[in-house]
XYZ file of C-alpha atoms in Angstrom:
714
model
C 137.798 80.489 76.881
C 135.789 78.236 79.167
C 133.873 75.660 77.053
C 131.206 75.485 79.761
C 130.201 79.065 78.854
C 129.711 78.318 75.141
C 126.174 78.889 73.911
C 124.042 76.194 72.296
C 124.397 77.772 68.854
C 128.197 77.775 69.140
C 128.191 74.128 70.174
C 125.976 73.155 67.215
C 128.131 75.180 64.843
C 131.239 73.392 66.089
C 129.472 70.061 65.644
C 128.661 70.758 61.975
C 132.104 72.275 61.438
C 133.623 69.056 62.735
C 131.432 67.060 60.322
C 132.504 69.249 57.403
C 136.190 69.065 58.345
C 135.978 65.315 58.938
C 134.269 64.696 55.605
C 136.772 66.893 53.796
C 139.687 65.195 55.523
C 138.273 61.766 54.630
C 137.928 62.710 50.965
C 141.432 64.163 50.859
C 142.834 61.041 52.552
C 141.052 58.769 50.084
C 142.377 60.808 47.163
C 145.945 60.587 48.449
C 145.667 56.827 48.938
C 144.148 56.183 45.517
C 146.476 58.685 43.814
C 149.536 56.718 44.838
C 148.324 53.662 42.890
C 147.533 55.597 39.694
C 149.639 57.084 36.991
C 150.310 60.806 37.284
C 148.418 61.446 34.047
C 145.217 59.939 35.395
C 145.488 61.580 38.822
C 144.389 65.049 37.670
C 140.721 64.138 37.024
C 140.673 62.324 40.335
C 141.939 65.411 42.165
C 139.352 67.576 40.439
C 136.582 65.156 41.392
C 137.822 65.082 44.961
C 137.841 68.880 45.219
C 134.323 69.043 43.818
C 133.178 66.373 46.263
C 134.830 68.214 49.164
C 133.219 71.503 48.166
C 129.800 69.917 47.761
C 130.149 68.141 51.126
C 131.259 71.266 52.957
C 128.625 73.425 51.217
C 125.872 70.933 51.955
C 126.996 70.731 55.561
C 126.999 74.533 55.825
C 123.527 74.745 54.270
C 122.188 72.098 56.658
C 123.820 73.938 59.562
C 122.193 77.225 58.533
C 118.776 75.588 58.323
C 119.350 73.755 61.598
C 120.440 77.003 63.231
C 117.386 78.826 61.893
C 114.756 76.201 62.647
C 116.203 74.370 65.640
C 119.068 76.142 67.441
C 117.624 79.669 67.489
C 114.114 78.531 68.501
C 115.655 76.364 71.228
C 117.646 79.324 72.575
C 114.563 81.562 72.453
C 112.400 78.906 74.137
C 115.053 78.462 76.824
C 115.079 82.223 77.456
C 111.282 82.323 77.656
C 111.166 79.313 79.967
C 113.765 80.948 82.211
C 111.719 84.147 82.148
C 108.590 82.224 83.101
C 110.387 80.404 85.911
C 112.070 83.436 87.448
C 109.464 86.158 86.811
C 105.696 86.524 87.096
C 105.006 87.272 83.421
C 101.934 85.144 82.637
C 101.620 85.010 78.845
C 102.196 82.809 75.801
C 105.948 83.048 74.924
C 106.424 84.398 71.370
C 109.268 81.918 70.765
C 106.775 79.041 70.628
C 105.489 80.385 67.308
C 108.917 79.696 65.794
C 109.188 76.170 67.196
C 107.026 74.406 64.621
C 110.001 72.286 63.508
C 110.656 71.039 67.029
C 107.820 68.546 67.088
C 106.237 67.998 70.503
C 108.790 70.204 72.288
C 106.991 73.508 71.685
C 103.547 72.232 72.783
C 105.189 70.590 75.800
C 106.780 73.894 76.794
C 103.415 75.614 76.378
C 101.794 73.019 78.639
C 104.610 73.502 81.140
C 104.032 77.256 81.168
C 100.306 76.808 81.663
C 100.869 74.308 84.462
C 103.369 76.668 86.073
C 100.864 79.529 85.956
C 98.165 77.318 87.498
C 100.534 76.153 90.233
C 101.499 79.713 90.961
C 97.858 80.699 91.236
C 97.291 77.942 93.771
C 100.379 78.945 95.742
C 99.395 82.610 95.578
C 95.929 81.785 96.900
C 97.414 79.799 99.774
C 99.911 82.536 100.597
C 97.221 85.223 100.392
C 95.016 83.287 102.816
C 97.921 82.680 105.199
C 99.059 86.311 105.207
C 95.669 88.044 105.303
C 95.907 88.673 109.030
C 99.417 90.079 108.764
C 98.297 92.331 105.917
C 95.421 93.665 108.000
C 97.821 94.420 110.828
C 100.147 96.163 108.377
C 97.287 98.275 107.048
C 96.306 99.199 110.596
C 99.900 100.267 111.235
C 99.834 102.366 108.066
C 96.572 104.018 109.135
C 97.936 104.814 112.601
C 101.145 106.262 111.188
C 99.269 108.200 108.514
C 96.857 109.842 110.941
C 99.392 110.722 113.641
C 99.755 114.477 113.971
C 103.389 113.998 114.909
C 106.051 113.300 112.343
C 107.595 109.835 112.710
C 110.820 108.703 111.013
C 112.802 105.466 111.455
C 116.462 105.527 110.426
C 119.531 103.352 110.371
C 122.570 104.358 112.393
C 123.864 105.970 109.186
C 120.723 108.187 109.186
C 119.191 106.386 106.156
C 115.375 106.529 106.252
C 113.534 103.196 106.591
C 110.068 104.546 107.520
C 108.268 107.876 107.541
C 104.648 108.955 107.825
C 102.612 111.597 106.034
C 103.053 114.170 108.777
C 106.839 113.856 108.509
C 106.468 114.417 104.774
C 104.364 117.536 105.399
C 106.887 118.987 107.860
C 110.095 118.011 106.050
C 108.991 117.731 102.431
C 108.910 121.475 101.929
C 112.596 121.871 102.766
C 114.049 119.061 100.675
C 113.631 115.477 99.576
C 112.729 112.711 101.996
C 112.475 109.089 100.918
C 113.371 105.516 101.741
C 117.113 104.784 101.884
C 117.860 108.506 101.666
C 119.810 110.339 104.405
C 117.680 112.220 106.904
C 120.551 114.706 107.140
C 119.373 116.184 103.822
C 116.275 117.592 105.507
C 117.247 117.868 109.175
C 120.354 119.319 110.771
C 122.970 116.566 110.592
C 124.934 118.031 113.508
C 121.935 117.813 115.850
C 121.069 114.281 114.721
C 124.652 113.055 115.170
C 124.930 114.694 118.598
C 121.661 113.206 119.878
C 122.412 109.738 118.479
C 125.870 109.749 120.060
C 124.326 110.570 123.442
C 122.008 107.568 123.201
C 124.733 105.221 121.942
C 127.017 106.286 124.792
C 124.178 105.706 127.272
C 123.740 102.192 125.824
C 127.478 101.384 125.765
C 127.912 102.333 129.410
C 124.728 100.568 130.502
C 123.267 103.754 131.996
C 120.058 103.220 130.044
C 119.080 100.494 132.512
C 118.783 102.994 135.383
C 118.095 106.159 133.392
C 114.574 107.543 133.752
C 114.191 107.890 129.955
C 115.945 104.641 129.061
C 117.121 104.875 125.441
C 115.081 107.998 124.653
C 116.046 111.650 124.763
C 114.733 115.026 123.651
C 115.841 116.556 120.354
C 115.520 120.222 119.465
C 116.680 121.262 116.026
C 115.975 122.904 112.714
C 115.407 121.748 109.190
C 118.414 121.772 106.886
C 117.396 125.125 105.391
C 116.459 126.467 108.836
C 112.948 127.445 107.749
C 111.295 125.394 110.486
C 112.025 124.430 114.075
C 111.182 121.003 115.456
C 111.002 119.471 118.925
C 110.841 115.726 119.339
C 112.113 112.562 120.938
C 114.776 110.188 119.593
C 114.684 106.549 120.705
C 117.476 104.075 120.029
C 116.388 100.783 118.436
C 118.129 97.512 119.355
C 118.310 94.146 117.573
C 115.963 91.355 118.764
C 118.595 90.157 121.251
C 119.103 93.641 122.649
C 122.815 93.300 121.991
C 123.476 96.202 119.655
C 121.774 99.279 118.197
C 120.304 98.979 114.711
C 118.746 102.408 114.216
C 116.554 105.004 115.851
C 113.015 106.343 115.888
C 112.426 110.082 115.741
C 109.026 111.574 116.566
C 108.704 115.343 116.286
C 106.428 118.352 115.897
C 106.769 121.607 114.016
C 106.994 124.293 116.711
C 107.982 127.173 114.438
C 104.755 129.096 114.972
C 104.595 128.235 118.662
C 108.122 129.530 119.224
C 107.333 132.691 117.269
C 104.194 133.208 119.347
C 106.192 132.683 122.537
C 108.796 135.237 121.509
C 106.047 137.705 120.596
C 104.276 137.091 123.927
C 107.444 137.541 125.977
C 108.367 140.719 124.112
C 104.838 142.064 124.558
C 104.875 141.370 128.296
C 108.299 142.953 128.721
C 107.280 146.056 126.763
C 104.017 146.278 128.693
C 105.675 145.959 132.082
C 108.308 148.557 131.180
C 105.688 150.984 129.858
C 103.361 150.577 132.843
C 106.272 151.007 135.258
C 106.998 154.342 133.571
C 103.318 155.370 133.814
C 103.122 154.413 137.486
C 106.344 156.319 138.183
C 104.874 159.384 136.486
C 101.681 159.144 138.577
C 103.771 158.680 141.729
C 105.728 161.808 140.855
C 102.504 163.750 140.370
C 101.182 162.513 143.694
C 104.452 163.409 145.386
C 104.310 166.945 144.052
C 100.755 167.452 145.234
C 101.332 165.781 148.599
C 104.179 168.051 149.711
C 103.477 169.970 152.900
C 104.769 173.218 151.527
C 102.650 174.935 148.944
C 103.834 173.815 145.501
C 104.574 176.464 142.988
C 102.326 177.057 140.041
C 104.536 175.236 137.551
C 104.651 172.062 139.704
C 100.885 172.110 140.049
C 100.434 172.454 136.286
C 102.961 169.688 135.652
C 101.258 167.344 138.162
C 97.813 168.139 136.767
C 99.054 167.322 133.248
C 100.437 163.982 134.438
C 97.208 163.111 136.236
C 95.172 163.890 133.148
C 97.428 162.137 130.600
C 98.912 159.071 132.328
C 95.679 157.313 133.409
C 94.440 157.450 129.821
C 97.774 156.132 128.547
C 97.760 153.442 131.219
C 94.230 152.433 130.298
C 95.174 152.262 126.628
C 98.143 150.024 127.474
C 95.907 147.761 129.569
C 93.432 147.517 126.677
C 96.258 146.472 124.327
C 97.477 143.882 126.826
C 93.958 142.546 127.217
C 93.621 142.279 123.432
C 96.986 140.514 123.219
C 95.954 138.145 126.003
C 92.774 137.394 124.072
C 94.861 136.695 120.967
C 97.050 134.305 122.934
C 94.065 132.459 124.367
C 92.332 132.165 121.005
C 95.566 131.240 119.245
C 96.392 128.523 121.759
C 92.964 126.899 121.480
C 92.828 124.259 118.702
C 90.735 125.369 115.746
C 89.711 123.346 112.702
C 88.172 124.018 109.321
C 84.443 123.249 109.448
C 81.694 123.262 106.812
C 78.613 125.192 107.869
C 76.165 122.351 106.914
C 78.195 120.034 109.160
C 78.021 122.526 112.016
C 74.247 122.897 111.616
C 73.844 119.120 111.580
C 75.806 118.901 114.839
C 73.436 121.461 116.379
C 70.435 119.499 115.082
C 71.455 116.146 116.583
C 72.904 117.440 119.892
C 69.616 117.610 121.900
C 71.323 118.238 125.240
C 67.984 119.126 126.921
C 65.800 116.639 125.031
C 63.743 119.211 123.122
C 62.408 118.420 119.656
C 63.612 121.573 117.982
C 62.992 121.876 114.250
C 65.694 123.384 112.046
C 65.573 124.625 108.456
C 68.811 125.529 106.699
C 69.052 128.156 103.974
C 71.711 129.831 101.862
C 75.013 128.728 100.403
C 77.361 126.584 102.525
C 80.488 128.277 103.889
C 83.828 127.166 105.272
C 84.750 128.597 108.665
C 87.505 128.034 111.214
C 86.441 127.364 114.778
C 86.305 124.887 117.621
C 83.205 123.131 116.339
C 82.473 121.330 119.628
C 82.276 124.483 121.762
C 80.462 126.501 119.052
C 77.883 123.706 118.678
C 77.400 123.610 122.441
C 77.014 127.404 122.620
C 74.525 127.705 119.742
C 72.419 124.775 120.922
C 72.418 126.102 124.495
C 71.208 129.532 123.384
C 68.548 128.101 121.067
C 67.195 126.020 123.946
C 66.910 129.176 126.059
C 65.327 131.115 123.194
C 62.843 128.279 122.588
C 61.592 128.668 126.169
C 61.690 132.465 126.072
C 59.885 132.854 122.700
C 57.661 129.773 123.004
C 58.857 128.315 119.691
C 60.539 125.155 118.449
C 61.217 126.184 114.826
C 64.441 127.883 113.764
C 65.975 128.859 110.464
C 69.768 128.491 110.214
C 71.945 130.233 107.690
C 75.646 131.090 107.200
C 76.726 134.233 105.345
C 80.338 134.849 104.274
C 81.479 138.471 104.014
C 84.686 140.446 104.570
C 86.750 137.496 105.761
C 84.131 136.453 108.343
C 81.233 134.004 108.413
C 78.073 135.113 110.225
C 76.023 132.265 111.705
C 72.358 133.366 111.742
C 69.500 131.669 113.597
C 66.044 133.263 113.267
C 62.680 132.485 114.885
C 59.158 133.852 115.120
C 58.914 136.063 118.191
C 60.734 138.766 120.070
C 64.449 139.088 120.726
C 65.512 138.601 124.365
C 66.933 141.557 126.265
C 70.723 141.949 126.274
C 70.826 141.376 130.028
C 69.062 138.031 129.573
C 71.540 137.026 126.863
C 74.375 137.952 129.231
C 72.849 135.672 131.855
C 72.653 132.807 129.389
C 76.272 133.364 128.337
C 77.397 133.167 131.969
C 75.877 129.682 132.372
C 78.076 126.618 132.149
C 77.955 124.676 128.878
C 77.944 120.917 128.619
C 80.676 120.560 126.002
C 82.921 118.100 127.837
C 85.731 120.648 128.199
C 85.270 121.468 131.854
C 83.622 124.493 133.434
C 83.264 126.459 130.190
C 80.751 129.277 129.805
C 79.449 131.007 126.723
C 81.709 133.972 127.507
C 84.706 131.593 127.479
C 83.744 130.264 124.049
C 83.385 133.765 122.655
C 86.750 134.768 124.142
C 88.397 131.758 122.535
C 87.082 132.836 119.162
C 87.630 136.589 119.702
C 84.043 137.400 118.850
C 80.700 138.375 120.336
C 77.045 137.617 119.636
C 73.761 139.453 119.870
C 70.030 138.948 119.483
C 68.107 141.610 117.532
C 64.798 141.968 115.669
C 65.051 140.726 112.107
C 64.650 143.848 109.972
C 64.093 141.783 106.824
C 61.240 139.769 108.367
C 58.779 141.627 110.629
C 57.686 139.596 113.632
C 60.882 137.589 113.702
C 64.173 137.929 115.583
C 67.599 136.513 114.964
C 70.794 135.484 116.717
C 74.056 136.582 115.026
C 77.442 134.974 115.729
C 80.398 136.141 113.571
C 83.305 133.687 113.216
C 86.537 133.584 111.235
C 86.315 132.328 107.686
C 88.657 129.501 106.686
C 91.664 130.528 104.617
C 92.112 128.973 101.186
C 95.161 126.965 102.287
C 93.093 125.463 105.146
C 90.362 124.086 102.891
C 90.345 120.272 102.703
C 89.460 120.515 99.028
C 92.579 122.547 98.287
C 95.442 120.860 96.454
C 97.781 119.106 98.882
C 101.260 120.659 99.009
C 102.867 117.207 98.750
C 100.713 114.848 96.622
C 101.138 111.270 97.841
C 99.542 108.077 96.472
C 96.988 106.485 98.778
C 99.245 103.523 99.594
C 102.719 104.810 98.853
C 105.647 102.910 100.369
C 106.484 104.726 103.603
C 108.575 101.981 105.207
C 111.033 99.166 104.533
C 112.426 97.527 107.658
C 114.799 95.441 105.540
C 116.928 98.565 105.167
C 117.975 98.341 108.817
C 120.164 95.408 107.732
C 123.774 94.881 108.715
C 125.816 97.402 110.599
C 128.917 96.857 108.399
C 128.288 98.542 105.025
C 129.169 96.435 101.977
C 131.101 98.055 99.102
C 128.665 99.151 96.432
C 130.123 96.876 93.727
C 129.723 93.810 95.941
C 126.110 94.425 96.958
C 123.477 92.035 95.581
C 121.311 93.501 92.841
C 118.206 92.989 94.977
C 119.720 95.033 97.821
C 120.700 98.021 95.677
C 118.863 101.313 95.475
C 118.271 102.293 91.847
C 117.040 105.487 90.250
C 115.611 104.642 86.836
C 115.579 107.704 84.610
C 114.300 108.774 81.247
C 114.551 112.057 79.387
C 112.643 113.796 76.623
C 114.609 116.172 74.423
C 114.260 118.617 71.566
C 116.043 116.153 69.260
C 118.433 113.206 69.056
C 121.780 115.019 68.945
C 123.188 115.715 72.434
C 125.667 118.193 70.944
C 122.917 120.449 69.548
C 119.665 119.526 71.301
C 118.561 120.080 74.899
C 116.456 118.551 77.655
C 112.790 119.429 77.902
C 111.769 116.823 80.511
C 113.446 114.463 82.968
C 111.888 111.845 85.229
C 113.194 109.317 87.708
C 111.661 106.583 89.862
C 113.287 104.787 92.771
C 113.698 101.068 93.371
C 114.573 100.219 96.975
C 115.144 96.648 98.158
C 113.732 95.297 94.890
C 110.523 97.375 95.255
C 109.365 100.114 92.923
C 108.509 103.157 95.053
C 105.234 104.616 93.748
C 105.383 107.598 96.114
C 108.982 108.717 95.471
C 109.468 110.089 91.990
C 110.997 112.985 90.093
C 109.076 114.388 87.127
C 109.983 117.893 85.973
C 109.646 119.870 82.758
C 112.785 121.734 81.680
C 113.152 124.978 79.775
C 115.369 123.891 76.848
C 116.282 127.464 76.007
C 115.244 126.948 72.379
C 112.067 126.115 70.432
C 110.908 122.495 70.454
C 110.614 121.204 66.869
C 107.106 120.052 65.911
C 108.485 116.613 64.995
C 109.762 116.159 68.558
C 106.511 117.449 70.068
C 104.606 114.833 68.085
C 106.690 112.122 69.803
C 106.623 113.188 73.454
C 103.753 115.708 73.455
C 105.749 118.547 75.064
C 105.222 121.971 73.488
C 106.835 125.371 73.903
C 103.819 126.565 75.896
C 104.247 123.726 78.385
C 107.874 124.582 79.196
C 107.319 128.340 79.309
C 108.374 129.453 82.771
C 109.961 126.098 83.619
C 113.342 125.975 85.365
C 116.479 125.686 83.214
C 118.493 122.471 82.989
C 121.165 123.784 85.373
C 118.611 124.067 88.196
C 116.703 120.869 87.387
C 119.844 118.730 87.103
C 121.045 119.927 90.509
C 117.714 118.874 91.999
C 117.816 115.564 90.144
C 121.334 114.866 91.433
C 120.059 115.337 94.982
C 117.202 112.926 94.188
C 119.674 110.317 92.905
C 121.948 110.648 95.950
C 123.956 107.382 96.232
C 121.652 105.273 94.050
C 122.730 103.386 90.927
C 121.410 105.034 87.763
C 119.515 102.874 85.266
C 118.163 103.772 81.831
C 117.075 102.117 78.614
C 119.776 102.969 76.078
C 121.550 104.828 78.876
C 124.229 106.378 76.658
C 121.638 108.717 75.122
C 120.250 109.994 78.444
C 123.688 110.226 80.087
C 124.984 112.344 77.206
C 122.406 115.052 77.984
C 123.057 114.815 81.730
C 126.829 115.063 81.295
C 126.432 118.045 78.996
C 124.702 120.011 81.759
C 126.957 118.916 84.637
C 129.233 121.965 84.649
C 126.422 124.515 84.632
C 124.587 122.616 87.397
C 127.753 122.121 89.470
C 127.119 118.378 89.837
C 128.469 115.102 88.497
C 126.757 111.907 87.360
C 129.964 109.852 87.386
C 128.537 106.974 89.456
C 127.734 103.464 88.180
C 125.118 103.197 85.427
C 123.247 100.125 84.168
C 121.568 99.858 80.775
C 118.551 97.568 80.357
C 119.437 97.185 76.668
C 122.860 95.697 77.514
C 121.471 93.514 80.292
C 118.761 92.245 77.951
C 121.378 91.533 75.247
C 123.372 89.440 77.731
C 120.324 87.347 78.608
C 118.508 87.073 75.284
C 121.234 87.687 72.691
C 121.668 90.440 70.155
C 119.398 88.719 67.625
C 116.309 89.391 69.776
C 114.491 92.708 69.756
C 115.676 94.774 72.723
C 113.415 97.803 72.393
C 111.579 98.975 75.506
C 108.283 97.758 74.039
C 109.765 94.304 73.285
C 111.279 93.868 76.747
C 108.093 95.162 78.369
C 106.052 92.617 76.395
C 108.443 89.842 77.432
C 107.862 90.626 81.125
C 104.161 91.379 80.847
C 104.663 95.098 81.529
C 101.775 97.121 80.122
C 102.651 100.679 79.091
C 99.509 102.831 78.762
C 99.460 104.534 75.347
C 99.209 107.970 76.939
C 102.321 107.251 79.050
C 104.526 105.957 76.223
C 107.255 108.414 75.172
C 106.756 110.471 78.315
C 109.712 110.664 80.666
C 107.778 109.364 83.672
C 105.891 106.667 81.759
C 109.042 105.277 80.134
C 110.982 105.473 83.418
C 108.298 103.438 85.178
C 108.236 100.876 82.375
C 112.034 100.597 82.408
C 111.969 100.116 86.189
C 109.516 97.213 85.868
C 111.656 95.700 83.110
C 114.696 95.929 85.411
C 112.759 94.137 88.164
C 112.040 91.393 85.623
C 115.682 91.170 84.525
C 117.147 90.848 88.035
C 115.957 87.275 88.801
C 117.094 86.124 85.327
C 120.496 87.712 85.870
C 120.790 85.997 89.248
C 119.933 82.641 87.675
C 122.676 83.295 85.116
C 125.251 83.989 87.844
C 125.054 87.792 87.659
C 124.293 88.544 91.297
C 126.143 91.728 92.253
C 126.577 95.184 90.782
C 130.143 94.232 89.839
C 128.821 91.256 87.841
C 126.178 93.393 86.112
C 128.718 96.058 85.153
C 131.058 93.360 83.792
C 128.466 91.769 81.486
C 127.294 95.236 80.436
C 130.861 96.231 79.465
C 131.211 92.997 77.499
C 127.999 93.651 75.582
C 129.028 97.273 74.945
C 132.371 96.153 73.464
C 130.577 93.591 71.299
C 128.151 96.216 69.993
C 131.042 98.586 69.206
C 132.830 95.849 67.228
C 129.668 95.017 65.312
C 129.112 98.707 64.542
C 132.716 99.055 63.322
C 132.371 96.010 61.071
C 128.976 97.074 59.731
């Protein structure tokens, strides 16, 4: 055993043990010396007195050592742990160990003053750093805003296809087909074969130097499908180089979801082919009829009847086909034009403030607001243009605007005092060019885009008034901006970490620094405390990437335990039978959770309990959780000793982690608290020489063996 690794309490114990042994040896030596000069008969009392003196000396020494250990050694160890915590973490609080240091004289107050001074110094440094980095933070926020609002998906990856950045649009496109997150493989959500093929093309172009003369440089087109093939994407992949331009470090992928566009193209092509084939047959039939009637010789009666039938039937069929093609063409035009969900009060306000001809028109709005789907710019231009013409025609400046939703449509109504213009006049107005900034667009073009029509008629409900009616498509429920987002994301979730680009040569997992590891911190809620009889009813996990807790990447799922939840358990975690009714079974949830974990290191507080429930469901789920696992209880025992409280609440208090009462004893709340405790433990472990996963597993195994020995002895 290396004496340099002995704790302070062991050293003090050895010091007092040496005193006791030395005193005992001195007494025994004195007895032997004196006993030689005395008669054997008188030596017995002397021996008895010596034994009593030795026992009293050793007992007194042991008693003093116990008191010294209780009032000096233990408080010193606790103060040292708290000072180390204060130095290496950001927990600003009064260490509880100072309350036990009343026998240490000025040491405890001095430590308290040191902690206060350290907090004040940190505040000054933090203020200076905040002032120095304000500009960089603003630039970062601007980058986040740009990435968030892009309508293209953007993903940055390492050469091993591990995600280092993604935006909200990428999450919308890819999130429905799997999990996407920092330090997770993009191949889980996009076709790995296509990604590997495209990346190899770019790397080969870079290796051969062709990128210097290639028109696209280090960029190429990518066409592929999501991993489950429920969406098609088209995008561009660009190879990223290190600052010196000497080697690739990753790639950027920007893409769009073209599933609907491809489907529309296939439908259009099929429609055109069918239409051409059908019309060719109709034209051939008409040509045959014309040929029969155009013969010089007199056709027989049957040929005349057959030709007459063709001439009567085929033009009607041909006209019907042309009508269907025209309708399809209208669908294609309207489908290709960008539409957006618009609120009717917003549309009316746009009409009110447009004033393209400088007239002071007065508008009153009535009725309930409606959501509709349209090109608001062209509809605003059309309505305002027509109201300007009506104002001149009817000699009025006052209009009432209203939107009425019915039968999947929204009717825009504008009424005024006066007569309705003639249909021919309305047609003239619709043929005029609109000033909507989209080129030579007429009212007829706008109506064609929206597959609708409009009319002006007398208002039957209000004699002496007329109204303009314009039906438009109502917005679908999934298009409403107030609808629940399919992928809820925190406002400032972590969408990027450029530190993950890192080195090209991967380091073995055991040798990676703790700060560089990806962790999944888990917690479970169960029907009871016996893994052999009880079952999961909730499981949650949060990710730590590059020493950052990811607020936007989490797993929180209720599980159908397949049995009633005892009321005593429900009182602890708040999960009832009604809440898990219809939830997925453990076999399905554990398979999803294993995909969420991927290659991360699992972490839990009292991990043996949670792992027992996971291992029990491995076979049914067809997965394995055999990877490395860290336990915050064992890591805390290594740093603070087994005499300290190592509950989640105690460790959270030590690191200043606040657990909201409503989140305590919930899987997600406890997982988040455990993750923050782990982030507090890592700098203390590093200061103690525990820097890699291998080191952490070694000290954890040592603490586990110690706890097993103590349990066997107790």
